[in-house]
Short mmCIF file of C-alpha atoms and ligand atoms in Angstrom, two decimals:
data_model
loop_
_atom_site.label_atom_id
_atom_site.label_comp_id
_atom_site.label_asym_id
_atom_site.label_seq_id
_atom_site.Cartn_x
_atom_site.Cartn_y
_atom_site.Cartn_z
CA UNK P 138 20.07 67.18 167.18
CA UNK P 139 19.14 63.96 165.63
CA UNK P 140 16.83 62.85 163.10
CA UNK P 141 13.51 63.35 164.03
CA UNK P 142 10.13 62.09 162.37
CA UNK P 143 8.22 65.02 160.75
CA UNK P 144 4.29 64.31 160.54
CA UNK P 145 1.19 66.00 158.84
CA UNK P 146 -2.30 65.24 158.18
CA UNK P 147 -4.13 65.16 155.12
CA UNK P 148 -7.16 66.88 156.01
CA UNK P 149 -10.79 65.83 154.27
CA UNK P 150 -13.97 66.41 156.40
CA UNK P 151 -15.33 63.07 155.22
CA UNK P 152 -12.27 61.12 156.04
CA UNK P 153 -9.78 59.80 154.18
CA UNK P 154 -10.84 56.49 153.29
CA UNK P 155 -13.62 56.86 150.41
CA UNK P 156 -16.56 55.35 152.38
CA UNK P 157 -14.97 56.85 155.95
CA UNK P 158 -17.98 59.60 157.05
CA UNK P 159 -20.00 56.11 156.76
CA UNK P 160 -18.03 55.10 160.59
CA UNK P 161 -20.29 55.61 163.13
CA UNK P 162 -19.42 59.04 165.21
CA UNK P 163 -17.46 60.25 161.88
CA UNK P 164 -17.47 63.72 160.51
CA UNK P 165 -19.55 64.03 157.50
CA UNK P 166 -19.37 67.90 156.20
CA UNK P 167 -16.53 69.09 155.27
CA UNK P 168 -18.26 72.66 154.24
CA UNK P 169 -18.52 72.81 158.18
CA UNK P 170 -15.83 75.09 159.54
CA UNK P 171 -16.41 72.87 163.16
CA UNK P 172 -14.76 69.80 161.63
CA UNK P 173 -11.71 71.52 160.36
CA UNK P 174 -10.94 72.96 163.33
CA UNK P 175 -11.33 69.06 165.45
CA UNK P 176 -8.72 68.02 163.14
CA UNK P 177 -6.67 70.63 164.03
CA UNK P 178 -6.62 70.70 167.57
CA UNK P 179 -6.06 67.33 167.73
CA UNK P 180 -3.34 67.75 165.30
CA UNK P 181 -2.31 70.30 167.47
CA UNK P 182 -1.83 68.07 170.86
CA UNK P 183 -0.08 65.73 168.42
CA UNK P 184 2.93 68.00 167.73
CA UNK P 185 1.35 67.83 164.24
CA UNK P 186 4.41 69.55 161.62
CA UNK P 187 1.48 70.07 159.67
CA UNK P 188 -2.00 70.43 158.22
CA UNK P 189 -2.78 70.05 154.93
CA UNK P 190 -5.85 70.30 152.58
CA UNK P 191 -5.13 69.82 149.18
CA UNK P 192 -7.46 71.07 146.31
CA UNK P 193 -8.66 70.81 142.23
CA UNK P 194 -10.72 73.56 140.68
CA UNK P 195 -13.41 71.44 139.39
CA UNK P 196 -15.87 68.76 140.45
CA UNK P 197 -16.40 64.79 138.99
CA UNK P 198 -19.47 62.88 139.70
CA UNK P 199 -18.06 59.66 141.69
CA UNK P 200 -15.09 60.94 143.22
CA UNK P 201 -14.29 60.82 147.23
CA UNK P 202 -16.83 62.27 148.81
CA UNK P 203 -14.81 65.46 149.88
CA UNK P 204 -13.38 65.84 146.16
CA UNK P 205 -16.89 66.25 144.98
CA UNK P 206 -18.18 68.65 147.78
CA UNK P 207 -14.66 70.62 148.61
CA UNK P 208 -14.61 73.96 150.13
CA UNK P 209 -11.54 76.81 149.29
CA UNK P 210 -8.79 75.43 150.98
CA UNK P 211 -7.47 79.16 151.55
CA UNK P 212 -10.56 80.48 153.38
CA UNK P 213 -10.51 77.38 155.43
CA UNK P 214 -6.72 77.79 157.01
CA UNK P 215 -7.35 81.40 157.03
CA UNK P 216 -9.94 80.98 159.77
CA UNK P 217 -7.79 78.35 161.48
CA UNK P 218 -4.75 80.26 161.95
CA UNK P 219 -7.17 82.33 164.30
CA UNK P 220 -7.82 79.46 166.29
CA UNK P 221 -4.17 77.11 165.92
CA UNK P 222 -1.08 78.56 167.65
CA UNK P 223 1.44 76.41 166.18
CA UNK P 224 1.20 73.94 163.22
CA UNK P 225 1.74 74.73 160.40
CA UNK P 226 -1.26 75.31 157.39
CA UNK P 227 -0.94 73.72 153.61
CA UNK P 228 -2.56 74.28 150.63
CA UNK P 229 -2.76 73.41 147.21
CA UNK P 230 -2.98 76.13 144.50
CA UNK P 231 -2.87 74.88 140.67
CA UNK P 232 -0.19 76.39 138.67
CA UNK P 233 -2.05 75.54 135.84
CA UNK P 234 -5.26 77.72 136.87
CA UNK P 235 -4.26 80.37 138.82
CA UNK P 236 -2.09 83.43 138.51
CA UNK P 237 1.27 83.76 140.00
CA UNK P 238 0.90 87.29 141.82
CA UNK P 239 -2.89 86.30 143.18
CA UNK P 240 -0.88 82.72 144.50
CA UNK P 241 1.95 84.82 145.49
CA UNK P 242 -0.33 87.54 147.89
CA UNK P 243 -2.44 84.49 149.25
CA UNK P 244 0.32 82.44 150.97
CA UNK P 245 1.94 85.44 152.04
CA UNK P 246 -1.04 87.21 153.63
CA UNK P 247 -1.72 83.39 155.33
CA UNK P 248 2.04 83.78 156.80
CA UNK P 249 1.14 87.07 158.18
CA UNK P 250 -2.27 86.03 159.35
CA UNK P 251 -0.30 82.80 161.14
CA UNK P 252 2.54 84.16 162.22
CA UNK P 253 4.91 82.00 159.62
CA UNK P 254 3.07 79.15 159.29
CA UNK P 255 2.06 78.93 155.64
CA UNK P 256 2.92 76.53 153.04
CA UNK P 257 1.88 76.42 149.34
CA UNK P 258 1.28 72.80 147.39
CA UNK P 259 2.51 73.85 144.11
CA UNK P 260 0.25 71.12 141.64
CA UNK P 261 0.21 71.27 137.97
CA UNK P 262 -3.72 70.39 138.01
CA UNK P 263 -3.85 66.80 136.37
CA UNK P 264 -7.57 66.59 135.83
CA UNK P 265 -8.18 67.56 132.47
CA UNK P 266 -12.17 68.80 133.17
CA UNK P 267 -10.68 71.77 135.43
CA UNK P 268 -9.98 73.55 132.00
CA UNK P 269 -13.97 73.52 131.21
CA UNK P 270 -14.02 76.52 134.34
CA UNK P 271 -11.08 78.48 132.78
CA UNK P 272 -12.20 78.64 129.15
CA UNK P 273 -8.78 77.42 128.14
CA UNK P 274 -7.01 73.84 126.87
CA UNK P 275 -5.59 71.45 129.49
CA UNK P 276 -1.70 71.68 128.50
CA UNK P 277 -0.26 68.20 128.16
CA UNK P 278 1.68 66.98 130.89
CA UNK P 279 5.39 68.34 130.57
CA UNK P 280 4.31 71.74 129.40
CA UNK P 281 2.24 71.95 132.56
CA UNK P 282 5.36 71.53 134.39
CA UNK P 283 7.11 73.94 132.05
CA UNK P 284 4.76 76.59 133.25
CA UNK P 285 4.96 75.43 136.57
CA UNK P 286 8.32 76.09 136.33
CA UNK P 287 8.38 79.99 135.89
CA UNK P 288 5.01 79.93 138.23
CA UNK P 289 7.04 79.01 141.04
CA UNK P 290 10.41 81.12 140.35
CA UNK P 291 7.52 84.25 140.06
CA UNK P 292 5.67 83.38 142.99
CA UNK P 293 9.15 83.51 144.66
CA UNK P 294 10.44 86.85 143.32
CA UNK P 295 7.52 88.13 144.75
CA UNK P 296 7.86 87.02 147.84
CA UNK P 297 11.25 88.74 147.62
CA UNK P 298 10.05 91.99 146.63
CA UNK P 299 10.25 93.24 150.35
CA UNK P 300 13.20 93.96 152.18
CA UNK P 301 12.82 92.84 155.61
CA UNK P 302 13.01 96.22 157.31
CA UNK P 303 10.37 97.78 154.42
CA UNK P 304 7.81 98.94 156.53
CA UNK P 305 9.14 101.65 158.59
CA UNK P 306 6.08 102.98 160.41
CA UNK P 307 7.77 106.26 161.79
CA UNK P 308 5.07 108.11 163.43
CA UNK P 309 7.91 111.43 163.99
CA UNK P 310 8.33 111.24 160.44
CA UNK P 311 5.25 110.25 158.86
CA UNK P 312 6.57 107.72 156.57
CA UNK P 313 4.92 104.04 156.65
CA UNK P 314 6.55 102.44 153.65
CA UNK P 315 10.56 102.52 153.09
CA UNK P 316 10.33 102.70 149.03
CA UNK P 317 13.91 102.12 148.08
CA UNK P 318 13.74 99.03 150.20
CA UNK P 319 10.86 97.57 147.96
CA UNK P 320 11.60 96.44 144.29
CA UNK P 321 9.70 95.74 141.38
CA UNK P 322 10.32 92.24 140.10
CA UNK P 323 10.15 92.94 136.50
CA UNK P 324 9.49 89.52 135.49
CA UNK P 325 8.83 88.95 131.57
CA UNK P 326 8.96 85.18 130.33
CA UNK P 327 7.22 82.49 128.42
CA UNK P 328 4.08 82.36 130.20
CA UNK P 329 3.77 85.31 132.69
CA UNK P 330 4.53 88.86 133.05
CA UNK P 331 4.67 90.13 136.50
CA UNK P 332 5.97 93.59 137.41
CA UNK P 333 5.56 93.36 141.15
CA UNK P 334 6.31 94.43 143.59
CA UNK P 335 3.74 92.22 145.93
CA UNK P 336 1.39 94.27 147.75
CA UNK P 337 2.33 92.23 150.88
CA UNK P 338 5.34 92.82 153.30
CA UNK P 339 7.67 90.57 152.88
CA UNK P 340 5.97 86.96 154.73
CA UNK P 341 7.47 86.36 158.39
CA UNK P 342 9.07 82.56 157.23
CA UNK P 343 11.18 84.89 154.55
CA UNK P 344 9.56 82.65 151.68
CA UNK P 345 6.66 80.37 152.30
CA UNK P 346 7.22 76.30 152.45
CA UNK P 347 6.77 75.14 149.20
CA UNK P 348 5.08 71.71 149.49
CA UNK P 349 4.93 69.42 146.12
CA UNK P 350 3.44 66.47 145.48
CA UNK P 351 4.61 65.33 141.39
CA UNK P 352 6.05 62.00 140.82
CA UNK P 353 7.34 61.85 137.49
CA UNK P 354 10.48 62.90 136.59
CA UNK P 355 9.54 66.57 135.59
CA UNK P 356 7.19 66.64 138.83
CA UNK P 357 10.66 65.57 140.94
CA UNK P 358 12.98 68.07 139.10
CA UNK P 359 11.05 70.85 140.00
CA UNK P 360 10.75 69.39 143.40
CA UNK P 361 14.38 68.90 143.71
CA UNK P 362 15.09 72.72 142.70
CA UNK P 363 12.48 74.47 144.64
CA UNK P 364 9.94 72.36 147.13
CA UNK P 365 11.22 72.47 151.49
CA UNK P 366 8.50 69.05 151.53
CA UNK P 367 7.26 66.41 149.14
CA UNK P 368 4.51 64.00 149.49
CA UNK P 369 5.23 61.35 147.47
CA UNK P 370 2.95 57.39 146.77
CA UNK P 371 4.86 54.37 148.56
CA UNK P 372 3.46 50.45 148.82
CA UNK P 373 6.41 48.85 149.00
CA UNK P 374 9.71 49.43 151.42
CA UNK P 375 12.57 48.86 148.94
CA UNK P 376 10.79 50.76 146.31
CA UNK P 377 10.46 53.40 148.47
CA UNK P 378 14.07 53.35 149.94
CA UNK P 379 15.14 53.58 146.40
CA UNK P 380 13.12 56.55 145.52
CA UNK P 381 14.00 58.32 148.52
CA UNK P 382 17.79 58.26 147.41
CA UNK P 383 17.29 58.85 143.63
CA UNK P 384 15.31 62.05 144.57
CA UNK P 385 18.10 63.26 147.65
CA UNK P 386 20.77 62.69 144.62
CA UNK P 387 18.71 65.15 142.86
CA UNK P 388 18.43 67.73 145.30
CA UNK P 389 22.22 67.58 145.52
CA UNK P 390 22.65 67.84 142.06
CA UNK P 391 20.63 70.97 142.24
CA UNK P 392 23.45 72.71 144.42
CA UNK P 393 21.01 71.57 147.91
CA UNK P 394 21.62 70.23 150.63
CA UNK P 395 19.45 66.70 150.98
CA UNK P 396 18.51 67.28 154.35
CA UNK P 397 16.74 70.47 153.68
CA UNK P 398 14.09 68.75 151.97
CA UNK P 399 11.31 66.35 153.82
CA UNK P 400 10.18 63.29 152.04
CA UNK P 401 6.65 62.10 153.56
CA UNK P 402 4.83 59.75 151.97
CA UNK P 403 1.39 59.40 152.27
CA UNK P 404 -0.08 56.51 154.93
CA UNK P 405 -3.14 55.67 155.99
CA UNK P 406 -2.83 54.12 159.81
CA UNK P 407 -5.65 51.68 160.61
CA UNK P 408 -5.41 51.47 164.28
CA UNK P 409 -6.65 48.76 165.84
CA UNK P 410 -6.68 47.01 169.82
CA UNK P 411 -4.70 44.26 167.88
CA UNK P 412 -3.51 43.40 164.26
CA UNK P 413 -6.67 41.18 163.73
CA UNK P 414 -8.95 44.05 165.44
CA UNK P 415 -6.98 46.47 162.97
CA UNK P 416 -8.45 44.01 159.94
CA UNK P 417 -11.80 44.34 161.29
CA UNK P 418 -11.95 47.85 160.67
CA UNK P 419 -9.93 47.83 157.49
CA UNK P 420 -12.95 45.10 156.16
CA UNK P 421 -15.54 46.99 157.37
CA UNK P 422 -14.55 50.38 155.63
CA UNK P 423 -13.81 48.40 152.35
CA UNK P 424 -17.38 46.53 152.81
CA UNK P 425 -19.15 50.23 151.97
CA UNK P 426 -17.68 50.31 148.53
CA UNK P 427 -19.43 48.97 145.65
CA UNK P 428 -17.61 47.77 142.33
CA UNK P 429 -18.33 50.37 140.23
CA UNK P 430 -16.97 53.37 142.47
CA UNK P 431 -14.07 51.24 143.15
CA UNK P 432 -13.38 50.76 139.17
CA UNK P 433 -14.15 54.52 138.43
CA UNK P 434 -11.57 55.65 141.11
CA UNK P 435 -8.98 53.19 139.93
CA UNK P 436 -9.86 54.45 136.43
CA UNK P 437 -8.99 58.12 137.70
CA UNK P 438 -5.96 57.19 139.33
CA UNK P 439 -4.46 55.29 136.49
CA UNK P 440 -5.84 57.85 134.12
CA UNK P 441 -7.85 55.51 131.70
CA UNK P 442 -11.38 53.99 131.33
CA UNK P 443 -11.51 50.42 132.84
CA UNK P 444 -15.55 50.23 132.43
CA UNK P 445 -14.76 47.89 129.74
CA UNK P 446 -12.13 45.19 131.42
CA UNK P 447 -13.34 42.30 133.86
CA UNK P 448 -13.02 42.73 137.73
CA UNK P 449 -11.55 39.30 138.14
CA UNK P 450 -8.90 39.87 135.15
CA UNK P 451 -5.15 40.62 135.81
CA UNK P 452 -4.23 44.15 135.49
CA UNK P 453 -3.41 44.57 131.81
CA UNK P 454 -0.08 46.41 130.52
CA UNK P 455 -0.50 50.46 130.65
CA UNK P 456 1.62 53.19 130.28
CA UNK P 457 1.75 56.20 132.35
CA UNK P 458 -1.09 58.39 131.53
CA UNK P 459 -0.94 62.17 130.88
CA UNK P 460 -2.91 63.06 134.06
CA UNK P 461 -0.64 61.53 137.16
CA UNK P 462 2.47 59.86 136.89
CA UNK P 463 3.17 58.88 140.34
CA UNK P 464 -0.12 57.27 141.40
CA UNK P 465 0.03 55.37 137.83
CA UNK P 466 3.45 54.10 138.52
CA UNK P 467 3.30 52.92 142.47
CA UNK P 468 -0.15 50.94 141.81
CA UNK P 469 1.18 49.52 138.47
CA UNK P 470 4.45 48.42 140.21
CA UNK P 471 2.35 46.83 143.06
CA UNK P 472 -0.24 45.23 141.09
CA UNK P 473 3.03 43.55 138.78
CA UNK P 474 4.82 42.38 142.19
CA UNK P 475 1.43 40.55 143.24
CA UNK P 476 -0.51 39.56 140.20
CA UNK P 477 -3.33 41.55 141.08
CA UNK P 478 -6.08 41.55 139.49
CA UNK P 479 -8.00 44.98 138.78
CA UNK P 480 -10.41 44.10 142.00
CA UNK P 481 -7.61 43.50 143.99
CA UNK P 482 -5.89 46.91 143.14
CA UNK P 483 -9.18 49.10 143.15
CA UNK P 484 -9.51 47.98 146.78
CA UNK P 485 -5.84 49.16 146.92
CA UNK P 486 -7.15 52.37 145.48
CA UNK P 487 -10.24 53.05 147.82
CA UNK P 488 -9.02 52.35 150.62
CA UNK P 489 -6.22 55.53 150.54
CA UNK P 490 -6.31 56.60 147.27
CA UNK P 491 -3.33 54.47 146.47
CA UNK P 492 -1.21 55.52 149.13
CA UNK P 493 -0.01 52.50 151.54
CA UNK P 494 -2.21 51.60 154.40
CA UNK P 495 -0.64 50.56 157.57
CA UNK P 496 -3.27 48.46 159.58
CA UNK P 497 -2.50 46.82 162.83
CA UNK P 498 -1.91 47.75 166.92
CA UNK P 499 -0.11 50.83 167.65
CA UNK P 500 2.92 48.80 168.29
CA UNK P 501 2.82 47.27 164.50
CA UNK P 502 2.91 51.16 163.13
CA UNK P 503 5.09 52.46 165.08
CA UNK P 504 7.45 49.74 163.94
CA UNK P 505 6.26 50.08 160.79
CA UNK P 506 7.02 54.12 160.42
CA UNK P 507 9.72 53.31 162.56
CA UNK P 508 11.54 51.31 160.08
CA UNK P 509 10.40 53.27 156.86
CA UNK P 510 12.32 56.62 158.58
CA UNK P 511 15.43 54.60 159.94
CA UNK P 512 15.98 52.65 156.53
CA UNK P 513 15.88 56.43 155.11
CA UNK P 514 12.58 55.25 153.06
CA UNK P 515 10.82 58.76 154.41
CA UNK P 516 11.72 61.88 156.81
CA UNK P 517 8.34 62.07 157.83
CA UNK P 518 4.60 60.61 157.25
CA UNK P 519 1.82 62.43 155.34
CA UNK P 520 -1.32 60.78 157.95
CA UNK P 521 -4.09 60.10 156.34
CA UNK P 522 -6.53 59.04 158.65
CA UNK P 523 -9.34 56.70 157.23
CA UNK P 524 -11.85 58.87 159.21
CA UNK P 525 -12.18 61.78 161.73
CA UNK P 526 -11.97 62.20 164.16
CA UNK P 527 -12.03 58.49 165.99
CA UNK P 528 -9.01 57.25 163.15
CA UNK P 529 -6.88 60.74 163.91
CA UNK P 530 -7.78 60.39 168.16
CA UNK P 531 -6.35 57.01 167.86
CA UNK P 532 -3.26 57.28 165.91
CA UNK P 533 -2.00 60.73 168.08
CA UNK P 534 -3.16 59.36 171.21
CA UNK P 535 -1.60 55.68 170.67
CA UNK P 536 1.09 55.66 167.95
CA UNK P 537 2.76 59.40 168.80
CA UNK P 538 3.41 58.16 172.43
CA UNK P 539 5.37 55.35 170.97
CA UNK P 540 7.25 57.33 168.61
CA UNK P 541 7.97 59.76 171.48
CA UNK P 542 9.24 56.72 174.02
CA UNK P 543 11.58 55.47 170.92
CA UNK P 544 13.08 59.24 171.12
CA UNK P 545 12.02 59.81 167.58
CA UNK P 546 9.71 62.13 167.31
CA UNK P 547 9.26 65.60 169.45
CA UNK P 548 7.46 65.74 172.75
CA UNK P 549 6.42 69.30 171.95
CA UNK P 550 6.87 71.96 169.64
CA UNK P 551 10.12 74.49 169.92
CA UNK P 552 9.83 76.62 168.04
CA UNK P 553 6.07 79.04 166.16
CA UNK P 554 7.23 78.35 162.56
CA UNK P 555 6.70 75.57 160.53
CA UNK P 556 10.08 76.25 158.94
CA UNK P 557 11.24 76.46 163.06
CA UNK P 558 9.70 72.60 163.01
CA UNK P 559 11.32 71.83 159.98
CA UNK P 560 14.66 72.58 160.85
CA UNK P 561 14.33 75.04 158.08
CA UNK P 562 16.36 78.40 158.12
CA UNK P 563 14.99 81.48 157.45
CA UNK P 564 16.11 82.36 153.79
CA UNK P 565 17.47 85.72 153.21
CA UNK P 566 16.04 88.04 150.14
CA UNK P 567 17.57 86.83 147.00
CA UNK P 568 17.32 89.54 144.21
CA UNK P 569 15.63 87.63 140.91
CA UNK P 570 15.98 89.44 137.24
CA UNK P 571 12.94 88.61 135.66
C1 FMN D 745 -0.16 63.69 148.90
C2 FMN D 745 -0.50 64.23 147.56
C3 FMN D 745 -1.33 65.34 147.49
C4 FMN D 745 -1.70 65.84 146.25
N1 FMN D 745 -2.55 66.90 146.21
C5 FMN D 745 -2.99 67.36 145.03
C6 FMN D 745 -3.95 68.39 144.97
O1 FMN D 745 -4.37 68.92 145.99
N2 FMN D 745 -4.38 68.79 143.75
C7 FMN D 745 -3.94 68.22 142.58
O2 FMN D 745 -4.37 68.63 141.51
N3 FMN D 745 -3.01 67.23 142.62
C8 FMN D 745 -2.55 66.78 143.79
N4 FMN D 745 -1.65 65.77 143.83
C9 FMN D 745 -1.16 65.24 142.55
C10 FMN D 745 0.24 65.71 142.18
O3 FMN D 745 0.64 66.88 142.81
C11 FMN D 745 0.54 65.86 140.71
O4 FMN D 745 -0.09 66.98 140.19
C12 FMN D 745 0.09 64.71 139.90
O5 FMN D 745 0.45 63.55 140.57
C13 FMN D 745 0.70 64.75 138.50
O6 FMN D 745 2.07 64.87 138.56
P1 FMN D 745 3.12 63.73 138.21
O7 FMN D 745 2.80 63.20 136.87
O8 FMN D 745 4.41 64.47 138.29
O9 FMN D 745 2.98 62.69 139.29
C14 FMN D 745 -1.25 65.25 145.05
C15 FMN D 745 -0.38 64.14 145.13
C16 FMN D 745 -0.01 63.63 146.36
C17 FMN D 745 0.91 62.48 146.43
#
């Protein structure tokens, strides 16, 4: 079998781009159950790997529309594994503000509900104002990773609780549940104390995909160790092809094999009739964004108040801020390697959120993700589609056919599980001493 291009969609009901829902014909509600379930189907005739809505447990005035107004992911892929047969369904749950065994039962009641589709987006939570909802301090950066840490080796012992033939359901005998095939998990450490077992059969995909998403050097250990798919920030090619093989060194040092782990960086594909068409749309989107949301979501993303620095200034000299490391570190890069000035890189930052934008005909991105997979730069693409659902019609019903003809990407799905589209294995039940 040979390399093939893994793709999912980043799924916000207003669109990806910050002033998308303002497209004529665009989805505008993301509290509507109708428009998650567009996206998904036509994710679905795209082969889609995956759909994924990502969350925060708290609310800033000025953020992307679909930040500020932002439904539970959970309850949202619960209702569309009724309604999706094969892709798979991602969400983010905040090891900083949730509990391991409540985590734990949620992804694994979603892989029952979908038949072994789940996947869980292990973040740390870098938005400090989440902590105002949990009556607690926002831990600084590395110890949110340090809790992340046991989080995620919990969340997996509990998914391990269950042997696979637990349930017995033996109407002769009368006995549903096999007990010496389940097993507490006895977990006592630094930050949580689980006994288990889970309350939840062991999930169909053995263990849940674990999806992350951290760029700094903490955020990429413990993807290294534990995650099946990471999204990670790219602008530039060589950057990215040299990320790509610092973090597959990684996952080898960790005892893995590289090529069990998915690298898709985020894009957003502007598809256009031609390049200069492609523009037109890009300039029209951008055109709905006034300075000061621009500045105040470049402020977020590099983790610092600009309100007081010039639009027409070079970007100053920052360090990485205690919120995000990865965002902070592509956009500072890029800005550096063009002399951009902070109005040049906040229109950078609208536009995906400071993930790279591919605009142009379908031929230009299909070379474009064409080159970014064969150069080993990415396995797969994280689509972000500037708006829904004309954006995600376009780039499955234009740019997949081209990936298809170039024998790169699948012509239709072989297998139910998203670990079956990932090439993934089904992991056997590894006992874990708490
Ligand atoms: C594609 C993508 C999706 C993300 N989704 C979320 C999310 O849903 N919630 C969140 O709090 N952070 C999210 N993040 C942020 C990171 O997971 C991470 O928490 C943050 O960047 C800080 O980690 P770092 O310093 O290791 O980069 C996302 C990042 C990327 C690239």
């Amino acid at each position: 079998m040979t390399r093939q291009i893994h793709l999912g969609v980043f799924v916000l009901g207003t669109g990806n781009h910050f002033a998308g829902w303002r497209m004529p014909g665009a989805t505008d509600d993301f509290q509507d159950l109708a428009v998650s379930q567009t996206i998904a189907r036509i994710a679905e005739r795209g082969k889609f790997d995956l759909l994924f809505f990502g969350d925060t447990p708290g609310v800033t005035p000025g953020m992307h529309p679909s930040y500020m107004v932002r439904p539970d992911p959970l309850l949202i892929l619960s209702a569309l594994a009724a309604t999706t047969t094969h892709i798979g369904l991602g969400a983010t749950a905040s090891t900083t503000y949730s509990e391991p065994f409540t985590v734990a039962r949620s992804f694994a009641s979603l892989d029952h509900l979908s038949r072994g589709r789940a996947a869980w987006n292990a973040v740390t939570t870098s938005i400090a104002n989440s902590s105002r909802n949990f009556g607690r301090e926002h831990p600084p950066h590395d110890k949110r990773y340090e809790i992340a840490e046991e989080f995620v080796a919990v969340v997996r012992g509990l998914w391990d609780c269950w042997d696979d033939d637990a349930i017995v359901i033996d109407r002769a005998t009368g006995h549903y549940v096999d007990w010496s095939k389940v097993h507490p998990l006895d977990h006592r450490g630094t930050y949580f104390s689980v006994k288990g077992p889970l309350n939840v059969g062991r999930p169909p995909q053995g263990q849940p995909i674990i999806l992350q998403a951290g760029g700094s050097d903490r955020g990429q250990d413990l993807a290294a160790r534990t995650a099946d798919v990471v999204f990670s920030v790219v602008q530039d090619l060589d950057e990215a092809k040299a990320a790509y093989a610092s973090f597959k060194a990684r996952v080898a040092e960790h005892g893995r094999n590289p090529g069990d782990v998915c690298l898709m960086p985020g894009i957003m594909p502007i598809v256009g009739r031609t390049d200069a068409d492609a523009r037109d749309i890009l300039n029209r989107l951008q055109s709905w964004v006034d300075d000061s949301s621009g500045m105040g979501l470049l402020s977020a993303r590099l983790g610092c108040d600009l309100s007081g620095y010039a639009l027409d200034q070079p970007v100053p000299d920052l360090s990485l801020p205690d919120s995000s490391h990865s965002f902070a570190r592509t956009l500072l890069a890029k800005a550096r390697r063009e002399s951009m000035t902070l109005r040049d890189l906040y229109n950078v930052t609208v536009a995906a959120r400071g993930h790279l934008v591919v605009c142009g005909s379908a031929e230009t991105i299909a070379d474009t993700l064409e080159r970014w997979f064969v150069e080993r730069a990415a396995d797969g693409f994280n689509v972000m589609p500037a708006w829904f659902p004309g954006a995600f019609d376009a780039f499955v019903d234009e740019v997949v056919p081209l990936l298809q003809q170039r024998g790169l990407y699948r012509h239709d799905y072989t297998g139910r599980t998203l670990r079956d589209h990932l090439g993934l294995p089904r992991p056997a039940v590894q006992r874990r001493q708490g």
